[in-house]
C-alpha cells in the first residue's frame, strides 16, 4: 500500500438499472487476487416473483463507513484514496456487524473462514492504475470505471450521484450511481 | 495546530494497576528478588512495558461501543443460566480456535500449518520466558546430589519459590526442558518462512500489505529465533564465538517485539479470544429468535443482533430510523440492495425514461 499508481481521476459509476443479470462481473470478481478468488460482488433479483429486474452492488466506499465504525475488532480501514478495505484477516472476529449494518448490503461473511470479506475495488488492480475486474467485463455498462469526462460524454442524460438517504441518515460515498439528469441524491426510504 | 493525544484515564488506570500487580507478584514470586536473574533486567522492563501497553490498548479498545457490547453480552450469557454448559463451550472453542486456530484451515492447509507453527512456537516461548524473566520460575541444583560427586545430578524447578518438580541432569526430560526454546525457535522459523514466501509472491497480499504492519513482524520473529538458536549453538559448539553480538541482537529484537505487542500486528494475539464471545453471542441470540427481513421474508440474523446494532449505530452517530418508526437495519443485506434498486428504478421511471 506504500507506493501506488492509483489514478485519482478515475471513478466508479454504477447504473443498476442497466444490469441484465448476466453475472459476468461475479466471474470476473473471483479473478481478483485480493479476495483469495472468492467473488465479492452481489447480483440478485429484486423481486423474483413479480419482475425479472436484477441489481448489482459493489462496495460504495462510504466517506464515513458504517462498516468500519461498527466493527468491534478495528478490522476495516479506509485509506488515503478513500478505498475502504476488506477485513484485516488477523483482526476480524467474524461477528457480522459490518454485514448487517452496511446500508448497501455489501460485506460478505465467509462462514467457513469465520471472516468477513468485501469489495476493495480490486485494490491490486486500481493501485496499479488499472480498472476493477467487474467494470472491465460488464457488457451493459451497468458498471463503469473511468473519468468524469468519459461518463459525461457517454451518458449525457444522467448525473452521477453519491448522496443517499436512508430515513434519518444521509450517506455520501466515493462510488457514484447514475441518476436522471439533475438529480442530487437517491432517497432509498 | 498542535496535535494532542489525549490519555484515556480509565485505560491508564487499568494499565497502572495491572503493572503494579505484576511487579508485586514478581517481587514476592521471586522471594523478594532472591530468585530474580539480574541478567534479564532489560527483558523485565520490556515485559512490563508490553503489559502496560497491552492493558492500556485493550481498555481503550473495549470502550468502543461495538466492542463493549460484545464484551458485556458475552459475560452476561456466560454467567446467566447453565454456567457449566457455557464453560464447556468456552473450553471447546478455546481449544479449537485459540490453540489450534481451526478457522484458518479452510482458507488453506499450508496457511494453517504455518500459522499453527508460528503461534505454537510463540505461545510456548511466552509461557517459558515470561515467568523466567519475572522470576516466577527458576532452577536449582539439588544440594544433596551436588555434594556427592558420584551421584547423578538432580535439578529442582521452582514456581513462585515452591519446588514443583525435579529431574535428572542428562535425562531426556532435562534435554527437552533445557532446549525448550530451541524447539520453539524452529517452529517460529518454519512458520515465518512460509508466510514470508507467501507475502513476497502472492499478488493480492503484495497489493494490500504494509512493510511495518505485515513484513516487519515476520522479520523480527525470524531475527529473534535465529539469534536465540545462535546463542545456543555458539555456546555449545563454537566456544562462544560471536556470542556477544548475538546476545545483543537477540535482546534488542526481543525488546522491540515486546514494546510493539500493544501497537502492531501482535495485538491480534490478545484480541482473538473475542471471537469466542461472538460465537456465544450468536448461539444465545438464536435461542431468542431470528430476525425476518420485510423484503425477502427470510431469516437473516438474530433479532438480538439487529436490536443491538440499532443501539450501537445510534451511539456512533448513524441513525437508521425511518419515517414510519421502523429501521433500515430491519432489512437483510439482500433486502437493502433490492430497496436501493427499487428506489433507483422509481427515480428513472419518474424521469420518464428507463435509461439515460
Ligand atoms: S458500502 Fe458498506 S461496505 Fe462499503 S464502505 Fe460503505 S458501509 Fe462499508
Ligand atoms: S465481521 Fe469482521 S470486519 Fe466485520 S464487523 Fe465483525 S470483526 Fe469487523
Coordinates of C-alpha atoms and ligand atoms in Angstrom, one line a residue:
Chain A
X1 CA 0.0 0.0 0.0
X2 CA 3.0 2.2 0.1
X3 CA 3.9 3.3 -3.4
X4 CA 1.0 3.0 -5.8
X5 CA -0.1 4.1 -9.2
X6 CA -3.7 4.7 -8.2
X7 CA -5.3 7.1 -10.6
X8 CA -7.4 9.7 -8.7
X9 CA -9.1 11.0 -11.8
X10 CA -10.8 7.6 -12.4
X11 CA -14.0 6.9 -10.6
X12 CA -16.6 4.2 -10.4
X13 CA -20.1 4.8 -11.9
X14 CA -22.8 2.3 -11.3
X15 CA -26.2 2.2 -13.1
X16 CA -28.0 -0.8 -11.6
X17 CA -31.0 -0.1 -14.0
X18 CA -28.7 -1.3 -16.8
X19 CA -27.9 -4.6 -15.1
X20 CA -29.1 -7.6 -17.1
X21 CA -28.2 -10.2 -14.5
X22 CA -25.6 -12.0 -16.7
X23 CA -23.3 -12.4 -13.7
X24 CA -20.1 -11.8 -15.8
X25 CA -19.0 -9.5 -13.0
X26 CA -19.3 -12.3 -10.5
X27 CA -16.9 -14.5 -12.5
X28 CA -14.5 -11.6 -13.1
X29 CA -14.6 -10.6 -9.4
X30 CA -13.4 -14.1 -8.4
X31 CA -10.3 -13.4 -10.5
X32 CA -9.3 -10.6 -8.2
X33 CA -6.1 -11.5 -6.3
X34 CA -7.1 -9.6 -3.2
X35 CA -10.1 -11.8 -2.3
X36 CA -8.5 -15.2 -2.5
X37 CA -10.6 -16.0 -5.6
X38 CA -13.9 -15.5 -3.9
X39 CA -16.5 -13.4 -5.7
X40 CA -17.4 -10.3 -3.7
X41 CA -19.9 -8.6 -6.0
X42 CA -23.6 -9.0 -5.5
X43 CA -26.1 -9.7 -8.3
X44 CA -29.6 -10.5 -7.2
X45 CA -33.2 -10.5 -8.4
X46 CA -35.0 -7.6 -6.8
X47 CA -38.4 -9.3 -6.5
X48 CA -38.2 -12.7 -8.2
X49 CA -41.9 -13.5 -8.1
X50 CA -43.1 -10.4 -9.9
X51 CA -40.2 -9.0 -12.0
X52 CA -37.1 -10.0 -13.8
X53 CA -35.3 -6.9 -12.5
X54 CA -31.8 -7.6 -11.2
X55 CA -29.4 -5.4 -9.4
X56 CA -25.7 -5.2 -9.0
X57 CA -23.9 -3.9 -5.9
X58 CA -20.3 -3.1 -5.3
X59 CA -18.9 -1.5 -2.2
X60 CA -19.8 2.2 -2.3
X61 CA -16.7 3.1 -0.3
X62 CA -18.5 5.5 2.0
X63 CA -16.9 8.7 3.2
X64 CA -17.7 7.7 6.7
X65 CA -18.0 4.0 6.5
X66 CA -20.6 2.5 8.9
X67 CA -19.0 -0.9 8.4
X68 CA -15.7 0.3 9.9
X69 CA -17.4 2.1 12.8
X70 CA -19.4 -0.9 13.9
X71 CA -16.5 -3.3 13.7
X72 CA -15.6 -4.3 17.2
X73 CA -12.2 -5.5 16.1
X74 CA -11.0 -2.4 14.2
X75 CA -10.6 -4.7 11.2
X76 CA -11.8 -2.4 8.5
X77 CA -9.9 0.7 7.4
X78 CA -10.2 3.4 4.8
X79 CA -7.0 4.5 3.0
X80 CA -5.9 7.9 1.7
X81 CA -7.6 7.3 -1.6
X82 CA -10.9 6.7 0.1
X83 CA -10.9 3.0 -0.6
X84 CA -12.5 1.0 2.3
X85 CA -10.5 -2.2 2.6
X86 CA -11.7 -5.7 3.3
X87 CA -11.3 -7.0 6.8
X88 CA -7.8 -7.4 8.2
X89 CA -7.7 -11.2 8.4
X90 CA -5.7 -11.3 11.7
X91 CA -8.2 -9.0 13.4
X92 CA -11.7 -9.9 12.1
X93 CA -13.6 -12.0 14.6
X94 CA -16.4 -12.8 12.2
X95 CA -19.2 -11.0 14.1
X96 CA -21.1 -9.8 11.0
X97 CA -21.7 -6.4 12.5
X98 CA -20.5 -4.9 9.3
X99 CA -22.6 -7.2 7.2
X100 CA -25.8 -6.2 9.0
X101 CA -25.0 -2.5 9.4
X102 CA -23.8 -1.6 5.9
X103 CA -26.6 0.4 4.4
X104 CA -25.9 -1.0 0.9
X105 CA -25.8 -4.7 2.0
X106 CA -22.2 -5.2 0.8
X107 CA -19.9 -7.1 3.2
X108 CA -20.0 -10.9 3.0
X109 CA -19.4 -13.2 5.9
X110 CA -17.5 -16.2 4.7
X111 CA -18.8 -18.6 7.3
X112 CA -16.3 -21.3 6.5
X113 CA -13.4 -19.0 7.3
X114 CA -15.2 -17.1 10.2
X115 CA -14.1 -14.0 8.3
X116 CA -15.7 -11.1 6.6
X117 CA -14.6 -10.2 3.1
X118 CA -15.7 -7.4 0.9
X119 CA -15.1 -5.5 -2.3
X120 CA -11.9 -3.3 -2.1
X121 CA -12.3 -2.0 -5.6
X122 CA -9.8 -4.6 -6.8
X123 CA -7.0 -2.8 -5.0
X124 CA -4.4 -4.9 -6.6
X125 CA -5.5 -3.5 -9.9
X126 CA -6.6 0.0 -9.1
X127 CA -3.4 0.6 -7.1
X128 CA -1.6 -0.2 -10.3
X129 CA -3.7 2.2 -12.4
X130 CA -6.0 -0.5 -13.8
X131 CA -9.7 -0.8 -13.8
X132 CA -11.6 -3.1 -11.3
X133 CA -12.3 -6.6 -12.8
X134 CA -16.1 -6.2 -12.8
X135 CA -16.1 -2.9 -14.7
X136 CA -13.9 -4.4 -17.4
X137 CA -16.4 -7.2 -18.3
X138 CA -19.8 -5.7 -17.7
X139 CA -21.5 -5.9 -21.2
X140 CA -24.2 -3.3 -20.4
X141 CA -22.0 -0.8 -18.6
X142 CA -24.0 -1.1 -15.5
X143 CA -20.6 -1.0 -14.0
X144 CA -18.2 1.6 -15.5
X145 CA -14.8 2.8 -14.3
X146 CA -13.3 5.9 -15.9
X147 CA -13.1 9.6 -15.8
X148 CA -16.0 12.1 -15.2
X149 CA -15.5 13.4 -18.8
X150 CA -15.9 10.0 -20.3
X151 CA -19.1 9.3 -18.4
X152 CA -20.5 12.7 -19.2
X153 CA -19.9 12.1 -22.9
X154 CA -21.4 8.6 -22.8
X155 CA -24.4 9.4 -20.6
X156 CA -25.5 13.0 -21.4
X157 CA -28.9 12.4 -19.9
X158 CA -27.6 11.2 -16.5
X159 CA -25.9 12.7 -13.5
X160 CA -23.6 10.8 -11.2
X161 CA -24.9 11.0 -7.6
X162 CA -23.1 10.0 -4.5
X163 CA -25.6 11.0 -1.7
X164 CA -28.0 8.5 -0.4
X165 CA -30.9 8.9 2.1
X166 CA -32.0 6.2 4.4
X167 CA -34.6 7.7 6.7
X168 CA -32.8 10.0 9.1
X169 CA -29.4 9.1 7.7
X170 CA -27.6 10.7 4.7
X171 CA -24.6 8.7 3.4
X172 CA -22.1 10.1 1.0
X173 CA -19.8 7.7 -1.0
X174 CA -16.8 7.6 -3.3
X175 CA -18.7 5.4 -5.8
X176 CA -21.3 7.1 -7.9
X177 CA -24.7 5.9 -9.1
X178 CA -26.0 7.2 -12.4
X179 CA -29.3 9.0 -11.9
X180 CA -31.7 11.1 -14.1
X181 CA -30.0 14.3 -15.2
X182 CA -30.2 17.0 -12.5
X183 CA -30.6 14.6 -9.6
X184 CA -28.7 15.4 -6.4
X185 CA -29.4 12.3 -4.3
X186 CA -31.1 9.0 -4.2
X187 CA -33.7 8.6 -1.5
X188 CA -34.0 4.9 -0.6
X189 CA -36.6 5.3 2.1
Chain B
X1 CA -2.4 23.4 15.1
X2 CA -0.8 21.2 17.7
X3 CA -1.8 17.6 17.8
X4 CA -3.0 16.4 21.2
X5 CA -3.0 12.8 22.2
X6 CA -5.5 12.6 25.0
X7 CA -4.7 10.0 27.5
X8 CA -7.6 7.7 28.3
X9 CA -7.9 7.9 32.1
X10 CA -9.7 4.6 32.6
X11 CA -7.3 2.7 30.4
X12 CA -4.3 4.4 32.1
X13 CA -5.6 3.4 35.5
X14 CA -6.1 -0.2 34.3
X15 CA -2.6 -0.3 32.9
X16 CA -1.1 1.1 36.0
X17 CA -3.0 -1.4 38.3
X18 CA -2.0 -4.3 36.1
X19 CA 1.6 -3.3 36.0
X20 CA 1.9 -2.8 39.8
X21 CA 0.2 -6.1 40.4
X22 CA 2.7 -7.8 38.1
X23 CA 5.6 -6.1 39.9
X24 CA 4.2 -7.2 43.3
X25 CA 3.7 -10.7 42.0
X26 CA 7.2 -10.8 40.7
X27 CA 8.7 -9.3 43.9
X28 CA 7.1 -12.0 46.1
X29 CA 7.1 -14.7 43.4
X30 CA 10.9 -14.4 43.2
X31 CA 11.0 -14.4 47.0
X32 CA 11.9 -10.7 47.3
X33 CA 14.1 -10.8 44.3
X34 CA 16.3 -13.7 45.7
X35 CA 15.5 -15.8 42.6
X36 CA 15.4 -12.9 40.2
X37 CA 18.0 -13.2 37.4
X38 CA 19.6 -9.7 37.0
X39 CA 20.9 -10.6 33.6
X40 CA 17.2 -10.4 32.5
X41 CA 16.6 -6.9 33.7
X42 CA 16.2 -5.4 30.2
X43 CA 13.7 -8.1 29.3
X44 CA 11.9 -7.4 32.6
X45 CA 11.4 -3.8 31.6
X46 CA 10.3 -4.8 28.1
X47 CA 7.8 -7.2 29.6
X48 CA 6.4 -4.7 32.0
X49 CA 6.1 -2.1 29.2
X50 CA 4.3 -4.7 27.0
X51 CA 1.9 -5.5 29.8
X52 CA 1.1 -1.8 30.5
X53 CA 0.7 -1.1 26.8
X54 CA -1.4 -4.1 26.1
X55 CA -3.7 -3.4 29.0
X56 CA -4.0 0.2 28.0
X57 CA -4.8 -0.6 24.4
X58 CA -7.2 -3.3 25.4
X59 CA -9.0 -1.0 27.7
X60 CA -9.3 1.7 25.1
X61 CA -10.5 -0.9 22.6
X62 CA -13.1 -2.2 25.0
X63 CA -14.6 1.2 25.4
X64 CA -15.6 1.3 21.7
X65 CA -19.4 0.9 21.6
X66 CA -19.4 -2.3 19.4
X67 CA -16.6 -3.9 21.4
X68 CA -18.1 -3.1 24.7
X69 CA -21.4 -4.6 23.6
X70 CA -19.9 -8.0 22.7
X71 CA -17.8 -8.0 25.9
X72 CA -20.8 -7.2 28.1
X73 CA -23.1 -9.7 26.3
X74 CA -20.6 -12.5 26.4
X75 CA -20.2 -12.4 30.2
X76 CA -23.9 -11.8 30.7
X77 CA -24.6 -15.0 28.8
X78 CA -21.8 -17.0 30.3
X79 CA -22.9 -16.2 33.9
X80 CA -26.6 -16.5 33.2
X81 CA -28.2 -19.9 33.1
X82 CA -26.2 -23.1 32.9
X83 CA -22.7 -22.0 33.8
X84 CA -21.3 -25.5 33.3
X85 CA -22.6 -25.8 29.7
X86 CA -21.1 -22.4 29.0
X87 CA -17.8 -23.2 30.5
X88 CA -17.7 -26.4 28.4
X89 CA -18.5 -24.3 25.3
X90 CA -15.8 -21.8 26.2
X91 CA -13.2 -24.6 26.7
X92 CA -14.1 -26.3 23.5
X93 CA -14.0 -23.1 21.5
X94 CA -10.7 -22.1 23.1
X95 CA -9.0 -25.3 22.1
X96 CA -10.5 -25.2 18.6
X97 CA -10.0 -21.6 17.8
X98 CA -7.2 -20.3 20.0
X99 CA -4.9 -23.4 20.5
X100 CA -5.5 -24.9 17.0
X101 CA -6.7 -21.8 15.0
X102 CA -9.0 -24.2 13.2
X103 CA -10.8 -21.4 11.4
X104 CA -7.7 -20.8 9.3
X105 CA -7.7 -24.4 8.0
X106 CA -10.4 -24.0 5.4
X107 CA -8.6 -21.0 3.8
X108 CA -5.6 -23.2 3.0
X109 CA -3.9 -26.1 4.7
X110 CA -0.4 -24.5 4.2
X111 CA -1.6 -21.2 5.7
X112 CA -3.0 -23.1 8.7
X113 CA 0.2 -25.2 9.1
X114 CA 2.4 -22.1 9.0
X115 CA 0.2 -20.2 11.4
X116 CA 0.0 -23.1 13.8
X117 CA 3.8 -23.5 13.8
X118 CA 4.2 -19.8 14.4
X119 CA 1.5 -19.5 17.0
X120 CA 2.6 -22.6 19.0
X121 CA 6.2 -21.6 18.9
X122 CA 5.4 -18.1 20.1
X123 CA 2.9 -19.0 22.8
X124 CA 5.2 -21.7 24.2
X125 CA 8.1 -19.3 24.2
X126 CA 6.0 -16.8 26.1
X127 CA 4.9 -19.4 28.6
X128 CA 8.6 -20.2 29.3
X129 CA 10.3 -16.8 29.1
X130 CA 7.8 -14.6 30.8
X131 CA 7.8 -16.5 34.1
X132 CA 11.6 -16.8 33.9
X133 CA 12.0 -13.1 33.3
X134 CA 9.7 -12.2 36.2
X135 CA 11.5 -14.6 38.5
X136 CA 8.4 -16.8 38.9
X137 CA 10.3 -19.9 37.8
X138 CA 13.9 -20.8 38.5
X139 CA 16.0 -23.9 38.6
X140 CA 18.5 -25.0 41.2
X141 CA 20.9 -27.9 41.5
X142 CA 19.7 -30.3 44.3
X143 CA 22.2 -29.7 47.2
X144 CA 22.3 -33.4 48.2
X145 CA 23.1 -34.6 44.7
X146 CA 25.5 -31.7 44.2
X147 CA 27.5 -32.6 47.3
X148 CA 28.0 -36.2 46.3
X149 CA 30.4 -36.4 43.3
X150 CA 29.2 -39.9 42.4
X151 CA 25.5 -39.1 42.4
X152 CA 23.6 -38.2 39.3
X153 CA 22.9 -34.5 39.5
X154 CA 19.3 -33.6 40.1
X155 CA 17.7 -30.3 39.2
X156 CA 14.8 -28.8 41.0
X157 CA 12.3 -26.5 39.3
X158 CA 10.6 -23.9 41.4
X159 CA 7.5 -21.9 40.7
X160 CA 6.9 -18.9 42.9
X161 CA 9.5 -20.2 45.2
X162 CA 7.8 -23.6 45.6
X163 CA 9.6 -26.7 44.3
X164 CA 7.2 -28.2 41.8
X165 CA 9.3 -30.9 40.1
X166 CA 12.8 -32.3 39.7
X167 CA 14.6 -34.2 37.0
X168 CA 18.0 -35.8 36.5
X169 CA 20.7 -34.0 34.6
X170 CA 21.3 -35.8 31.3
X171 CA 17.8 -37.3 31.2
X172 CA 15.5 -36.9 28.2
X173 CA 13.3 -34.7 30.3
X174 CA 16.2 -32.4 31.1
X175 CA 17.2 -32.3 27.4
X176 CA 13.6 -31.3 26.5
X177 CA 13.3 -28.7 29.2
X178 CA 16.7 -27.0 28.7
X179 CA 16.2 -26.9 25.0
X180 CA 12.5 -25.9 25.0
X181 CA 13.3 -22.6 23.5
X182 CA 15.2 -24.2 20.7
X183 CA 12.1 -26.2 19.7
X184 CA 10.1 -23.0 19.8
X185 CA 12.6 -21.2 17.6
X186 CA 12.4 -23.9 14.9
X187 CA 8.6 -23.8 14.9
X188 CA 8.6 -20.0 14.6
X189 CA 11.2 -20.0 11.8
X190 CA 9.3 -22.6 9.8
X191 CA 6.0 -20.6 10.2
X192 CA 7.6 -17.3 9.4
X193 CA 9.4 -18.5 6.3
X194 CA 6.2 -19.9 4.8
X195 CA 4.4 -16.7 5.5
X196 CA 7.3 -14.6 4.2
X197 CA 7.3 -16.5 0.9
X198 CA 3.5 -16.1 0.6
X199 CA 3.7 -12.4 1.3
X200 CA 6.5 -11.9 -1.3
X201 CA 4.8 -13.9 -4.1
X202 CA 1.0 -13.5 -3.7
X203 CA -0.2 -10.6 -5.8
X204 CA -3.2 -9.9 -3.6
X205 CA -1.1 -9.7 -0.5
X206 CA 1.6 -7.6 -2.2
X207 CA -1.0 -5.0 -3.1
X208 CA -2.5 -4.7 0.3
X209 CA 0.3 -5.4 2.8
X210 CA 2.5 -2.8 4.5
X211 CA 6.1 -3.3 5.5
X212 CA 5.7 -2.3 9.1
X213 CA 2.3 -4.0 9.5
X214 CA 3.0 -7.3 7.9
X215 CA 6.5 -8.0 6.8
X216 CA 8.5 -6.5 9.7
X217 CA 6.7 -8.6 12.3
X218 CA 7.8 -11.7 10.4
X219 CA 11.4 -10.5 10.0
X220 CA 11.6 -9.6 13.7
X221 CA 10.4 -13.0 14.7
X222 CA 13.0 -14.6 12.4
X223 CA 15.7 -12.5 13.9
X224 CA 14.7 -13.4 17.4
X225 CA 14.6 -17.1 16.7
X226 CA 17.8 -17.2 14.7
X227 CA 19.8 -15.3 17.2
X228 CA 18.2 -17.4 20.0
X229 CA 19.4 -20.5 18.2
X230 CA 22.7 -18.9 17.5
X231 CA 23.3 -18.2 21.2
X232 CA 22.9 -21.9 22.0
X233 CA 24.9 -23.0 19.0
X234 CA 27.8 -20.6 19.7
X235 CA 27.9 -21.7 23.4
X236 CA 27.7 -25.4 22.7
X237 CA 29.8 -25.7 19.6
X238 CA 31.8 -22.6 18.8
X239 CA 33.3 -21.8 22.2
X240 CA 31.2 -18.7 22.5
X241 CA 32.1 -17.3 19.0
X242 CA 30.0 -14.1 18.2
X243 CA 28.1 -14.7 21.4
X244 CA 28.0 -11.1 22.5
X245 CA 26.9 -9.9 19.1
X246 CA 24.0 -12.4 19.1
X247 CA 23.1 -11.7 22.7
X248 CA 22.8 -8.0 21.9
X249 CA 20.8 -8.5 18.7
X250 CA 18.6 -11.0 20.4
X251 CA 17.9 -8.7 23.3
X252 CA 17.2 -5.7 21.1
X253 CA 14.9 -7.7 18.8
X254 CA 13.0 -9.2 21.7
X255 CA 12.6 -5.9 23.4
X256 CA 11.3 -4.3 20.2
X257 CA 8.9 -7.2 19.9
X258 CA 7.7 -6.7 23.4
X259 CA 7.3 -3.0 23.1
X260 CA 5.5 -3.5 19.8
X261 CA 2.9 -6.0 21.0
X262 CA 0.4 -3.5 22.1
X263 CA 0.5 -1.4 19.0
X264 CA 1.2 -3.6 16.0
X265 CA 0.1 -6.8 14.4
X266 CA 0.9 -8.8 17.5
X267 CA -2.1 -7.2 19.3
X268 CA -4.3 -9.7 17.5
X269 CA -3.0 -12.4 19.8
X270 CA -4.7 -10.6 22.6
X271 CA -7.7 -9.7 20.6
X272 CA -8.5 -13.1 19.2
X273 CA -10.4 -14.5 22.2
X274 CA -13.2 -12.1 21.4
X275 CA -14.1 -14.4 18.5
X276 CA -15.3 -16.9 21.1
X277 CA -17.5 -14.2 22.6
X278 CA -19.1 -13.7 19.2
X279 CA -19.9 -17.5 19.0
X280 CA -21.5 -17.4 22.4
X281 CA -23.5 -14.3 21.3
X282 CA -24.7 -16.0 18.1
X283 CA -25.8 -19.2 19.9
X284 CA -27.6 -17.3 22.6
X285 CA -29.2 -15.0 20.1
X286 CA -30.5 -17.9 18.1
X287 CA -32.3 -19.2 21.1
X288 CA -34.2 -15.9 21.4
X289 CA -35.2 -15.9 17.7
X290 CA -34.2 -14.8 14.3
X291 CA -35.0 -11.5 12.5
X292 CA -37.1 -11.8 9.4
X293 CA -36.4 -9.4 6.5
X294 CA -39.5 -7.5 5.5
X295 CA -38.3 -7.7 1.9
X296 CA -37.1 -11.2 1.4
X297 CA -39.2 -12.7 4.2
X298 CA -36.3 -14.8 5.2
X299 CA -34.4 -15.0 8.5
X300 CA -31.0 -13.4 8.2
X301 CA -29.5 -12.9 11.6
X302 CA -30.7 -13.0 15.2
X303 CA -33.2 -10.4 16.4
X304 CA -30.8 -9.6 19.2
X305 CA -28.1 -8.7 16.8
X306 CA -30.4 -6.3 14.8
X307 CA -31.6 -4.7 18.0
X308 CA -28.1 -4.3 19.4
X309 CA -26.9 -2.9 16.1
X310 CA -29.7 -0.2 16.2
X311 CA -28.4 0.9 19.6
X312 CA -24.7 0.8 18.6
X313 CA -25.1 2.6 15.3
X314 CA -27.0 5.4 17.1
X315 CA -24.3 5.7 19.7
X316 CA -21.8 6.0 16.8
X317 CA -23.9 8.8 15.2
X318 CA -25.7 6.8 12.5
X319 CA -29.5 6.9 12.8
X320 CA -31.1 4.4 10.5
X321 CA -34.7 5.2 11.8
X322 CA -37.2 5.5 9.0
X323 CA -40.2 7.8 8.9
X324 CA -42.6 5.0 9.9
X325 CA -40.6 4.3 13.0
X326 CA -39.0 1.1 11.7
X327 CA -35.3 0.9 10.7
X328 CA -33.2 0.4 7.6
X329 CA -31.4 -2.2 9.8
X330 CA -34.6 -4.3 9.9
X331 CA -33.8 -5.3 6.3
X332 CA -31.4 -8.1 5.3
X333 CA -28.3 -7.3 3.2
X334 CA -30.2 -8.6 0.1
X335 CA -33.3 -6.6 1.1
X336 CA -31.2 -3.4 1.4
X337 CA -29.7 -4.0 -2.1
X338 CA -33.2 -4.6 -3.5
X339 CA -34.6 -1.5 -1.9
X340 CA -31.9 0.6 -3.4
X341 CA -32.5 -0.9 -6.8
X342 CA -36.3 -0.3 -6.5
X343 CA -35.7 3.4 -5.5
X344 CA -33.3 3.7 -8.4
X345 CA -35.8 2.3 -10.8
X346 CA -38.6 4.5 -9.4
X347 CA -36.4 7.6 -9.9
X348 CA -35.7 6.6 -13.5
X349 CA -39.4 6.0 -14.2
X350 CA -40.3 9.3 -12.7
X351 CA -37.8 11.0 -15.1
X352 CA -39.9 9.5 -18.0
X353 CA -37.3 7.1 -19.3
X354 CA -35.8 3.9 -18.1
X355 CA -32.3 4.7 -19.2
X356 CA -30.2 7.8 -19.5
Ligands
LIG1 S1 -20.8 0.4 1.2 FE1 -20.9 -0.8 3.0 S2 -19.1 -2.0 3.0 FE2 -18.8 -0.3 1.5 S3 -17.8 1.3 2.7 FE3 -20.0 1.7 2.8 S4 -20.6 0.7 4.7 FE4 -18.6 -0.2 4.2
LIG2 S1 -17.2 -9.4 10.7 FE1 -15.1 -8.9 11.0 S2 -14.8 -7.0 9.8 FE2 -17.0 -7.3 10.1 S3 -17.5 -6.1 11.9 FE3 -17.1 -8.2 12.6 S4 -14.9 -8.2 13.1 FE4 -15.3 -6.4 11.9

